[in-house]
Coordinates of C-alpha atoms in Angstrom, one line a residue:
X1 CA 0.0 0.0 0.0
X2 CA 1.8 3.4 -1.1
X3 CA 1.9 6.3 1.4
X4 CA -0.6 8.5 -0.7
X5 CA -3.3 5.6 -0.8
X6 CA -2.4 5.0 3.6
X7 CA -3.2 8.9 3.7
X8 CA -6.5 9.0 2.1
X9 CA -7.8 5.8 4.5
X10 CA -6.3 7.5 7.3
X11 CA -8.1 10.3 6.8
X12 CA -11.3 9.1 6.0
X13 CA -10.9 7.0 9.2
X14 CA -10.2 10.2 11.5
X15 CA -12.9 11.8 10.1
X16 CA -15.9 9.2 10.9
X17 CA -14.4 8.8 13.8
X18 CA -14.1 12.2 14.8
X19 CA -18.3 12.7 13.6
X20 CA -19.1 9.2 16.1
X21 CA -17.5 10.0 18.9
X22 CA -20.7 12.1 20.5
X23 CA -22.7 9.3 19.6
X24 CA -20.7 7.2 22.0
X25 CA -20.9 8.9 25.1
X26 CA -24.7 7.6 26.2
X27 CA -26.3 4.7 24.5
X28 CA -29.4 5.2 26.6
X29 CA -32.0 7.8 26.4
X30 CA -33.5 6.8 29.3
X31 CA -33.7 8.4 32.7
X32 CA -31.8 6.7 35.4
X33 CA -33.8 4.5 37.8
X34 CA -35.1 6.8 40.5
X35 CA -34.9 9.9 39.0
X36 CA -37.4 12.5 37.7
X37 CA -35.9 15.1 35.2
X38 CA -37.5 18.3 35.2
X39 CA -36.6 20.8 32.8
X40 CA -37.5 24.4 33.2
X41 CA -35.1 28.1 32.2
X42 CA -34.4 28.6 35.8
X43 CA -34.8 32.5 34.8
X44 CA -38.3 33.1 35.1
X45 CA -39.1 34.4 38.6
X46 CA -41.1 34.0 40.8
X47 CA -41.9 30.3 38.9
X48 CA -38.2 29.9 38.8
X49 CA -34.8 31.3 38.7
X50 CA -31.2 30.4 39.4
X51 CA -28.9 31.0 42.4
X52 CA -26.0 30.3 44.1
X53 CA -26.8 28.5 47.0
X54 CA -29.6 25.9 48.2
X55 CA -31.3 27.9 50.9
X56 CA -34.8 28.2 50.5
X57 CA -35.2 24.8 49.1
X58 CA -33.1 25.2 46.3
X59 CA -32.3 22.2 44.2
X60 CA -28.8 21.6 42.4
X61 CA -28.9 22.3 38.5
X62 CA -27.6 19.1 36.7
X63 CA -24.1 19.6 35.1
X64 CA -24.0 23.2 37.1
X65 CA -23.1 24.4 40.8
X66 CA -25.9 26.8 40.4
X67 CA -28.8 25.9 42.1
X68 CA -32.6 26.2 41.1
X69 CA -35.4 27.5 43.1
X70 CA -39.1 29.4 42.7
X71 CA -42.7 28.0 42.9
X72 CA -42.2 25.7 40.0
X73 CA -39.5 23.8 42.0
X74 CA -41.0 23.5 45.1
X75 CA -44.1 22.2 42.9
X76 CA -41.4 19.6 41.4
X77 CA -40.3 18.6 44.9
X78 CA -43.5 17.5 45.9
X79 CA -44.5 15.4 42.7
X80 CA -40.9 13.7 42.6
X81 CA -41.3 12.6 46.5
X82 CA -44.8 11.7 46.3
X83 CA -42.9 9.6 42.9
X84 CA -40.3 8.3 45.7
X85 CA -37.6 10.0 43.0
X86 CA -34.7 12.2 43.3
X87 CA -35.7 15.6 41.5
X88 CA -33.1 16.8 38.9
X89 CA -33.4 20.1 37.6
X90 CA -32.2 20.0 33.7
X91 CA -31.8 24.0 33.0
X92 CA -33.2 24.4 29.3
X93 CA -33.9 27.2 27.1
X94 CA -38.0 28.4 26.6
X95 CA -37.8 27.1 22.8
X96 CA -35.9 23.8 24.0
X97 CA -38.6 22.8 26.7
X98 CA -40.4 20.5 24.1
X99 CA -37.8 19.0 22.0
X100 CA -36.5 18.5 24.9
X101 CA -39.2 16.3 26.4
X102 CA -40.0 14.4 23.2
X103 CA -36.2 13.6 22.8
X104 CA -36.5 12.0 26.0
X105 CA -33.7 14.5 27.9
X106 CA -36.3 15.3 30.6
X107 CA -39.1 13.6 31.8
X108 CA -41.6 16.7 32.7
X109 CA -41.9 20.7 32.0
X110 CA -42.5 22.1 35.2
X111 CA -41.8 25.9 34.1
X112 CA -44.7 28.4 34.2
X113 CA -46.0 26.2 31.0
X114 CA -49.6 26.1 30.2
X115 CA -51.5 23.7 28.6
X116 CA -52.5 25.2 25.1
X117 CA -54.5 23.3 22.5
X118 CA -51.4 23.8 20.6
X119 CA -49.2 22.2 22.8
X120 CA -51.8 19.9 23.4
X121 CA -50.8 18.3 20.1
X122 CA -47.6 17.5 20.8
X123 CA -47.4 17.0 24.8
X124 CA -49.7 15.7 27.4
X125 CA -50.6 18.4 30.6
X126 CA -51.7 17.2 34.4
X127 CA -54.3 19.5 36.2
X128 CA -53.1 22.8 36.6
X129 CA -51.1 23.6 40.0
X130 CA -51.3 27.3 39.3
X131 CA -53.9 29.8 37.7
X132 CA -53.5 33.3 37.3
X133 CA -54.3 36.6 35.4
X134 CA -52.9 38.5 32.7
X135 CA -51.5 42.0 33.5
X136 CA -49.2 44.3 31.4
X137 CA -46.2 45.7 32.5
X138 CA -45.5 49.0 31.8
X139 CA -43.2 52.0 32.4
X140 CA -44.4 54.1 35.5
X141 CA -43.4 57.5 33.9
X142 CA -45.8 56.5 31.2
X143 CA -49.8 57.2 30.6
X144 CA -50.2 53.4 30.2
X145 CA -49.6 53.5 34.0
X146 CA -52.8 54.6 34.9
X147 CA -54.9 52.4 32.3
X148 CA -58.0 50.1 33.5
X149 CA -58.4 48.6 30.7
X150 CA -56.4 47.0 27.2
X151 CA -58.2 49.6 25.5
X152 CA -55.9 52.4 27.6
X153 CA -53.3 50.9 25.3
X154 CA -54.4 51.8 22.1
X155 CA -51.1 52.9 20.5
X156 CA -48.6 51.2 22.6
X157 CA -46.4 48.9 21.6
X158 CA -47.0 45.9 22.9
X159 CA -45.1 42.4 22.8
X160 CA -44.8 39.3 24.5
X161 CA -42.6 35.3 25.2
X162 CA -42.3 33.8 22.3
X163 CA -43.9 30.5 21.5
X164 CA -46.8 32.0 24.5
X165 CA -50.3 32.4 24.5
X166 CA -49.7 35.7 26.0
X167 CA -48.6 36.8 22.2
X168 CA -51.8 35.5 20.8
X169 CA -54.0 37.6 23.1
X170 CA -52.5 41.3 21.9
X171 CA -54.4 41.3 19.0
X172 CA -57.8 42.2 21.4
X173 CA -55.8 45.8 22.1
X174 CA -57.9 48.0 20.0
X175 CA -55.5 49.9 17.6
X176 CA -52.2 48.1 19.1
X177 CA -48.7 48.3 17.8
X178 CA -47.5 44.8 17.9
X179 CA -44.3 44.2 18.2
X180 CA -42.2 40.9 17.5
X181 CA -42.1 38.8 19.9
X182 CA -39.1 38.0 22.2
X183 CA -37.4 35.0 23.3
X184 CA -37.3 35.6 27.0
X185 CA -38.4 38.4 29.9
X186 CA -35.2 39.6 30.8
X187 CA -34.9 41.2 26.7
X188 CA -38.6 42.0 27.0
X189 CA -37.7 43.9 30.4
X190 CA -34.5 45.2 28.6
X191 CA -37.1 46.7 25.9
X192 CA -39.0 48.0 28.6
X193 CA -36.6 49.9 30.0
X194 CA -34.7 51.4 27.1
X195 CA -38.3 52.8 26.0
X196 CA -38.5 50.3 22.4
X197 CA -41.8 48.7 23.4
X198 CA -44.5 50.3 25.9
X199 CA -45.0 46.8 27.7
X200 CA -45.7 43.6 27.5
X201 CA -48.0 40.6 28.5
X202 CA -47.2 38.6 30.9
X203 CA -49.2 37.0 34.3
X204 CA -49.6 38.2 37.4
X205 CA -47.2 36.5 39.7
X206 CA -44.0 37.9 37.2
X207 CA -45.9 41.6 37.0
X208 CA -45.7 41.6 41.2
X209 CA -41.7 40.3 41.0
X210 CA -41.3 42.9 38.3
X211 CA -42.9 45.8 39.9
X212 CA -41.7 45.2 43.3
X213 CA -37.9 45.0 42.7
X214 CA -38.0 47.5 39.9
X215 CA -39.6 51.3 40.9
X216 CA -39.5 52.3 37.4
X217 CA -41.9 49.2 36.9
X218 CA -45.9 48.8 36.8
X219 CA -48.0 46.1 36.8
X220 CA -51.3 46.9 35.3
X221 CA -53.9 44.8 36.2
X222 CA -57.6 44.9 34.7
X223 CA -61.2 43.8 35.7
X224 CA -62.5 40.9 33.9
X225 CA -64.4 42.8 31.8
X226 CA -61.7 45.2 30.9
X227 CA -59.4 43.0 30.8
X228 CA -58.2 40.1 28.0
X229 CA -60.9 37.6 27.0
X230 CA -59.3 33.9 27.5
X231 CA -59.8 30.3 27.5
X232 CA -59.5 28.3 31.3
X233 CA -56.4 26.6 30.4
X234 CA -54.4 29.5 29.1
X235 CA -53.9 31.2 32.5
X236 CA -53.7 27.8 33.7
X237 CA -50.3 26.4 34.7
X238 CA -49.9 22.7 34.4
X239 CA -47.0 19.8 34.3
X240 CA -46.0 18.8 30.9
X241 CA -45.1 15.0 30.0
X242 CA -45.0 13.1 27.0
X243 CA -47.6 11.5 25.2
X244 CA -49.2 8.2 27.4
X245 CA -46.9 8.5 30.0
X246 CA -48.0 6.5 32.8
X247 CA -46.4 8.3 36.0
X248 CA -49.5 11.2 34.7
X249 CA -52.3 9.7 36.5
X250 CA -49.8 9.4 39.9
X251 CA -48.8 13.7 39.3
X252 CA -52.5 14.4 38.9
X253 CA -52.8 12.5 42.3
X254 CA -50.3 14.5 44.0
X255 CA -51.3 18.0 42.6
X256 CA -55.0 17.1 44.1
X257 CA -53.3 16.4 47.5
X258 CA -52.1 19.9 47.9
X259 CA -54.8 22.8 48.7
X260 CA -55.5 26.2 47.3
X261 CA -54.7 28.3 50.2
X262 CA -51.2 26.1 50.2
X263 CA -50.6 27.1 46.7
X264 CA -51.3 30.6 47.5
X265 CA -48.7 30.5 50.8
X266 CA -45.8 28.5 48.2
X267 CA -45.8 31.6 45.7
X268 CA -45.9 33.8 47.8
X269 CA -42.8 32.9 49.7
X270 CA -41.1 32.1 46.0
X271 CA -42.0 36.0 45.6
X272 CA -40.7 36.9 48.6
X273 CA -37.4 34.3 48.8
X274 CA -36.6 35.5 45.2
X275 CA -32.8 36.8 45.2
X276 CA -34.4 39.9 43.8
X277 CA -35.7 40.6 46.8
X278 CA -32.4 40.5 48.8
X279 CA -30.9 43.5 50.8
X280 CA -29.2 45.8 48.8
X281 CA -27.1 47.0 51.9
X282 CA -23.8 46.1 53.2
X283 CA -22.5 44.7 56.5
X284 CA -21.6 48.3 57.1
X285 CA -25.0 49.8 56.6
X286 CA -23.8 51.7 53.2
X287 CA -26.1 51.0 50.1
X288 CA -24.4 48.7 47.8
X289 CA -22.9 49.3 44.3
X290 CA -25.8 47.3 42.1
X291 CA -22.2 45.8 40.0
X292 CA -20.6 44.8 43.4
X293 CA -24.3 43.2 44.3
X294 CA -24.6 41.4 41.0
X295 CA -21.2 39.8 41.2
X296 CA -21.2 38.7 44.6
X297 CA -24.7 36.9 44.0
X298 CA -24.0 35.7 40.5
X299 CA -20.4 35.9 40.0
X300 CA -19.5 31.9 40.5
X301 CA -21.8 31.8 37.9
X302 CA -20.5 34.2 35.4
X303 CA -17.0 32.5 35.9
X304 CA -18.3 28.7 35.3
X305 CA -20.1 30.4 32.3
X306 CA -16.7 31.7 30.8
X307 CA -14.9 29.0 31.7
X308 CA -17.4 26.7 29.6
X309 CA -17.3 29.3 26.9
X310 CA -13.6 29.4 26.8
X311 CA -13.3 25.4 26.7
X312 CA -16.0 25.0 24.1
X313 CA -14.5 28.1 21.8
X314 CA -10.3 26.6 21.9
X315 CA -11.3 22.8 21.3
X316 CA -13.5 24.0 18.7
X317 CA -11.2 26.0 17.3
X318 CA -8.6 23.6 17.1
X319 CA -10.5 20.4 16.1
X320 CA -12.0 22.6 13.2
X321 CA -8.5 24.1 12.3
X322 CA -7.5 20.2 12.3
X323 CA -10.3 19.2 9.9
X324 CA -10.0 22.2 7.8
X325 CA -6.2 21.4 7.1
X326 CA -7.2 17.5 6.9
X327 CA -10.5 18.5 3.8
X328 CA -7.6 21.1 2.3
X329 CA -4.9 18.4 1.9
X330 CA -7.5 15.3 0.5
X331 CA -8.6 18.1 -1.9
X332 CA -4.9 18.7 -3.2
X333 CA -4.7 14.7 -3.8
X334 CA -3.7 14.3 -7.4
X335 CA -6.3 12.5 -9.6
X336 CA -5.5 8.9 -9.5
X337 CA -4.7 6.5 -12.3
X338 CA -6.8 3.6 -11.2
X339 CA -10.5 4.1 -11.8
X340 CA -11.9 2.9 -8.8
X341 CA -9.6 4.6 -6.6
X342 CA -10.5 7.7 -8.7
X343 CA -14.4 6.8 -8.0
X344 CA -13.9 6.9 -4.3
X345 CA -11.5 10.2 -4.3
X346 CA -15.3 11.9 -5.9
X347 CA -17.6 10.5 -3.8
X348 CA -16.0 11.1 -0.9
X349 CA -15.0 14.7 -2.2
X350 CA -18.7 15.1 -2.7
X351 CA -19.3 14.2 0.3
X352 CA -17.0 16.7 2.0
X353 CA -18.4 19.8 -0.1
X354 CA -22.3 18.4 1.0
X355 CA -20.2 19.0 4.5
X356 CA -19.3 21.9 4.3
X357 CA -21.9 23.9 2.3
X358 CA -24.8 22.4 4.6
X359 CA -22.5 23.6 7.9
X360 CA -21.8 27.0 6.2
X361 CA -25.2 27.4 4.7
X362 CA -27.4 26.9 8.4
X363 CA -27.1 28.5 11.5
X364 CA -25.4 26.6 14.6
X365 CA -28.3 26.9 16.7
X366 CA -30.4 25.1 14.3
X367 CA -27.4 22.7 13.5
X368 CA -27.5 22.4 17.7
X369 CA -31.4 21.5 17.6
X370 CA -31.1 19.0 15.2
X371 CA -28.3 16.9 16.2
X372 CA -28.8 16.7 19.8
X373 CA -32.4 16.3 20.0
X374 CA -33.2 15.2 16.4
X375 CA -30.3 12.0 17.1
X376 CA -32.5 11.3 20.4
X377 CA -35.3 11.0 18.7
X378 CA -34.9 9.4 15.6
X379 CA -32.6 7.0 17.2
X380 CA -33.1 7.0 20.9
X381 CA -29.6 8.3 21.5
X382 CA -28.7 10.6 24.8
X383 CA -25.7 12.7 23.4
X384 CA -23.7 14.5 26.7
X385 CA -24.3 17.7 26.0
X386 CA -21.2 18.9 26.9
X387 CA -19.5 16.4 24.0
X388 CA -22.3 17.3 21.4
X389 CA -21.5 20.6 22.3
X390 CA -17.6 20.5 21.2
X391 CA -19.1 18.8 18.4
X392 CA -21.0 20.9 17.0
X393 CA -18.7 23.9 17.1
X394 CA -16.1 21.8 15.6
X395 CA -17.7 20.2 12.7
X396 CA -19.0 23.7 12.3
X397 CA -15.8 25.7 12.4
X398 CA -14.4 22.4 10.3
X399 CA -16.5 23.9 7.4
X400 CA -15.7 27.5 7.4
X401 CA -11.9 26.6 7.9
X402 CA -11.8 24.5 5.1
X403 CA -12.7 27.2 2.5
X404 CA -10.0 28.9 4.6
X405 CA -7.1 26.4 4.4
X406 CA -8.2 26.5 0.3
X407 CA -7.5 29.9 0.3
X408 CA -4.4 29.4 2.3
X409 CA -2.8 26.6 0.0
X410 CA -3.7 28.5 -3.0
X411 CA -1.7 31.4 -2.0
X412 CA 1.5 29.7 -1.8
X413 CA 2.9 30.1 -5.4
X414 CA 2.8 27.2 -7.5
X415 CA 6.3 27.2 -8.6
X416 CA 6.7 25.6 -5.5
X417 CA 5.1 22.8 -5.8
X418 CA 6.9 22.8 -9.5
X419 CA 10.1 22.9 -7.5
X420 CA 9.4 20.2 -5.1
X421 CA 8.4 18.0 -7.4
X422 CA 11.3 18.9 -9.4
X423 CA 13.9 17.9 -6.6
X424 CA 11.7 14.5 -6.5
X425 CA 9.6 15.5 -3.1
X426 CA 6.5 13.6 -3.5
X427 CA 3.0 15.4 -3.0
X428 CA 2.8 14.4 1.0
X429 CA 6.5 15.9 1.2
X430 CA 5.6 18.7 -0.6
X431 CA 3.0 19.7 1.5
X432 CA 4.1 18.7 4.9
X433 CA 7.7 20.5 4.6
X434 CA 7.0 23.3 1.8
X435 CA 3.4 24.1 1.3
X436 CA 1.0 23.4 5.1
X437 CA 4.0 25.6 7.0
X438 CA 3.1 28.6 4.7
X439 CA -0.6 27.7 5.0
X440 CA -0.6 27.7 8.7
X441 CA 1.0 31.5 8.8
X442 CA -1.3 32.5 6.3
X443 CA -4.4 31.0 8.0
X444 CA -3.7 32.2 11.2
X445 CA -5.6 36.0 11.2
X446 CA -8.6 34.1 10.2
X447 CA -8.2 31.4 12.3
X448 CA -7.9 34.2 15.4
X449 CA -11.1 35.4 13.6
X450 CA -12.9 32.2 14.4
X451 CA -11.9 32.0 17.7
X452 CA -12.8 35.6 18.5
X453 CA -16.4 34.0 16.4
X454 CA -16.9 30.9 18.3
X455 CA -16.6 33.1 21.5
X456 CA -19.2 34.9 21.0
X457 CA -21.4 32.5 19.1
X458 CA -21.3 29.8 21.8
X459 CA -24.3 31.3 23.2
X460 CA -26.9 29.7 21.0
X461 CA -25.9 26.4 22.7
X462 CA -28.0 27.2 25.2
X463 CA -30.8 25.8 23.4
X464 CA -29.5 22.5 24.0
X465 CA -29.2 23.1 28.0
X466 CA -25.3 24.3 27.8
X467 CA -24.9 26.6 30.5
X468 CA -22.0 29.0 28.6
X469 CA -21.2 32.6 29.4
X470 CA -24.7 34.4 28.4
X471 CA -26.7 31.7 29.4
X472 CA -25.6 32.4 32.9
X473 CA -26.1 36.1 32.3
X474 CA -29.7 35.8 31.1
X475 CA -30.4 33.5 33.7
X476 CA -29.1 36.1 36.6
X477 CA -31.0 39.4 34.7
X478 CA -34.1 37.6 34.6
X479 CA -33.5 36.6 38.2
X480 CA -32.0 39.8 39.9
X481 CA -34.3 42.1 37.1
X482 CA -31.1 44.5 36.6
X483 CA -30.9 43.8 32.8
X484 CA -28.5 47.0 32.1
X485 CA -25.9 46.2 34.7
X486 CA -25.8 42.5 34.2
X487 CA -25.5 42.6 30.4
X488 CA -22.9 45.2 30.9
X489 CA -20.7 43.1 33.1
X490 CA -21.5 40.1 30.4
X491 CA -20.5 42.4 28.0
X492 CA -16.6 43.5 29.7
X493 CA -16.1 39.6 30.1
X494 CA -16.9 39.0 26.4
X495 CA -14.6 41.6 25.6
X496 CA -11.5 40.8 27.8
X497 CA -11.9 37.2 26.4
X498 CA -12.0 38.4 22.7
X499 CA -9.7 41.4 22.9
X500 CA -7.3 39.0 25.2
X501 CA -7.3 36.0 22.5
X502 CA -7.0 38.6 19.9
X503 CA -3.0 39.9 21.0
X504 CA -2.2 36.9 22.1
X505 CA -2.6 35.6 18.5
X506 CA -0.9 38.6 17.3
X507 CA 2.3 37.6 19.9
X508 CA 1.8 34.5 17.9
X509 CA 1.7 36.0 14.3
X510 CA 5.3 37.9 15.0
X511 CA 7.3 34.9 16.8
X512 CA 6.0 33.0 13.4
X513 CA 7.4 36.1 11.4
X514 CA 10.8 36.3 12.8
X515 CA 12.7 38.9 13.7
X516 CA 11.8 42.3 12.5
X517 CA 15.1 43.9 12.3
X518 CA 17.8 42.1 10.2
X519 CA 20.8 43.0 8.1
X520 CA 20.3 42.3 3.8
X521 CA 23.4 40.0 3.1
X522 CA 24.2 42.9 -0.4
X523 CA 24.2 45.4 3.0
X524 CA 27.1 44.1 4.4
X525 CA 28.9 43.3 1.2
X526 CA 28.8 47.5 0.2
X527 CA 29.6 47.7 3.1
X528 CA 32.7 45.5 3.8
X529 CA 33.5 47.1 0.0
X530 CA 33.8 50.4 1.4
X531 CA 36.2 50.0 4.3
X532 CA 38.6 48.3 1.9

């Protein structure tokens, strides 16, 4: 077997590999015996939100030191003992709630989730363990402050959660401005604030929270008559589980075992245990700086969230860098004389440009969607989500850097591969000791460019449950309702991670360079000439 023909294999090999090795890391989508997944964002307050500790009943977040608590967990607690199972709190994006339960990576939504006739189709919901009302929260320094009634808020601009039934119900706002809806209540709180919407729908419990921590803040509530026109079961609040599953009929048994006036007495303490709520004062009686405040109760979190962003953004990186040089050398293969070699050098070449234009051509958080909870559900596979994570950013980074690695090798001037070849070099010698060393100094901006990329674009992994950098953010505005300050601090760390990879790799660039200052060899000659 020549060396060019061992290469190819080789390749190929490390490549499949490389694509299977998520797949390996759970071969069961099943929940372990005794446990009872529950996923919810762990950002909504009072329902639920994230902190630092487990006072108050606080439960551990799985994969995450950060703990979980709010009416939706102590509502969890409660069904998983009455279940004799250990509750385990899976922290999950809004939009990944469902594919999340139907991929079998939780076991039940308990999240401020109710029981649509949309969602109705695709999940099954207990009896409701909560029912409220809608409000809107506005700006106090607004007329919409005073309003009795959704017709007051003719003109306004109004939005609400995506993927909510509080978006559907804006339409009965005579002569309403809607406005997109948002993914989440800390940017709809963010909008609020900064004056691009005049409020937004949400239910009372979250209006109280909102208005209570937050002076600038009100919670407009309206008489049923003045007020929006709904079905029972969308201000109802209920446990969502998949489709037949039998542990239903034993949650509906436990959420009839616990009273009215008890429900009443567990939200209210989630409203009053919220971290919102803490002092703002020091030991020393001063008021506290609202940044000092934010990092002491969230800052653990912020650093486990960069660290995670800074692991999942170099591996990435790198493993991309590595397939990127691997897709540029196959693609320099000469065209072999055998046919059936020559067959396999196209389809597999095919293959590798299906690669990298369907990587290039969708974004990662839709790449993120489908393989870790499209895999589970087509084939009953639980990826780590941490592995599929690296994955993903890889295999997408692999694409992009193998147009870049083309570009690279195309630079170095082909009399130098004429020249190699001349001096009888074969192709791999060419371009291990003439051609990749040039490629790896001229890839190297816009590899630092990916990096400085990946950093930031981590953050749509949160989708799959990946606690990174602004997942821990969001989670901590919509917890501590100081949107400005929290995305500001989010925003410095970003930056020292991007503008700090960014001259290290330019430290890099210049040891690769050489010295700057060096003496032309005709120099020294006119020289040497003139003192004779």
């Amino acid at each position: 077997m020549n060396r060019r023909k061992f290469s190819v294999i080789a390749f190929i090999a490390l490549f499949i590999s490389f694509l299977g090795a998520p797949l390996l890391t759970h071969a069961d989508a099943k929940t372990p015996e005794g446990e009872l997944r529950v996923g919810m964002e762990a950002g909504y307050a009072p329902f639920n939100w994230t902190q630092k500790d487990d006072r108050n009943g606080a439960v551990q977040i799985q994969g995450d030191q950060a703990y979980a608590g709010g009416y939706d967990v102590q509502m969890a607690k409660k069904i998983a003992d009455k279940m004799n199972r250990k509750l385990v709190v899976v922290k999950t994006e809004w939009d990944g709630l469902l594919p999340a339960l139907q991929s079998g990576k939780i076991d039940a939504i308990i999240a401020g989730m109710s029981p649509t006739a949309e969602r109705r189709k695709e999940v099954d919901f207990s009896d409701p363990y909560y029912e409220s009302q809608l409000v809107i929260v506005t700006r106090k320094d607004t007329k919409y402050a005073k309003a009795t009634s959704i017709k007051d808020f003719s003109g306004a601009k109004i939005t609400a959660q995506l993927s909510t039934f509080h978006y559907g119900v804006i339409p009965q706002i005579p002569g309403v401005k809607k406005q997109e809806a948002m993914d989440n209540f800390p940017a709809m709180r963010v909008a609020l604030e900064s004056g691009t919407i005049d409020g937004y729908v949400s239910e009372r419990p979250e209006g109280v929270t909102a208005e209570s921590v937050n002076p600038d803040l009100k919670m407009v509530e309206f008489d049923k008559a003045d007020g929006f026109q709904t079905n029972p079961e969308d201000v109802q609040v209920s446990v969502g589980m998949r489709k037949g599953d039998p542990d239903m009929a034993q949650v509906n048994q436990t959420l009839a075992g616990i009273s009215q006036d008890e429900r009443v007495q567990i939200m209210d303490k989630a409203i009053k245990d919220q971290p919102a709520s803490d002092e703002t004062t020091s030991s020393s009686g001063k008021k506290e700086n609202v940044f000092v405040r934010i990092l002491k109760q969230n800052g653990s979190m912020f650093l486990r969230g960069t660290g995670v962003t800074l692991l999942l953004a170099i591996v990435g990186t790198t493993v991309g860098t590595l397939i990127g040089l691997l897709v540029g050398v196959f693609r320099t293969l000469p065209e072999s004389d055998n046919g059936a070699k020559r067959g396999l050098q196209k389809v597999f070449g095919w293959l590798l440009n299906a690669y990298i234009e369907i990587f290039r051509g969708t974004p990662m958080i839709v790449q993120s969607a489908v393989i870790y909870y499209g895999i589970a559900m087509a084939f009953g596979i639980d990826l780590n989500r941490t592995a599929a994570a690296l994955f993903i950013v890889s295999i997408n980074t692999g694409a992009y850097m193998s147009e870049i690695v083309r570009g690279g090798i195309f630079a170095v001037d082909q009399g130098q591969f004429e020249a190699a070849h001349a001096i009888g070099m074969t192709h791999g010698q060419t371009m291990r000791k003439v051609v990749l060393p040039q490629v790896l100094r001229n890839i190297l901006p816009a590899t630092g460019n990916e990096l400085v990329i990946n950093i930031k674009d981590t953050s749509v992994l949160s989708i799959i449950s990946v606690s990174e950098l602004f997942f821990q953010g969001k989670s901590a505005a919509g917890t501590n309702y100081m949107f400005f300050q929290t995305y500001f601090i989010i925003c410095v760390i970003y930056f020292v991670l991007t503008f700090t990879a960014t001259r290290i790799l330019r430290l890099v660039e210049k040891k690769m360079d050489g010295p700057s200052a060096y003496v032309r060899l005709d120099d020294v000659d006119v020289a040497v000439g003139e003192d004779k």
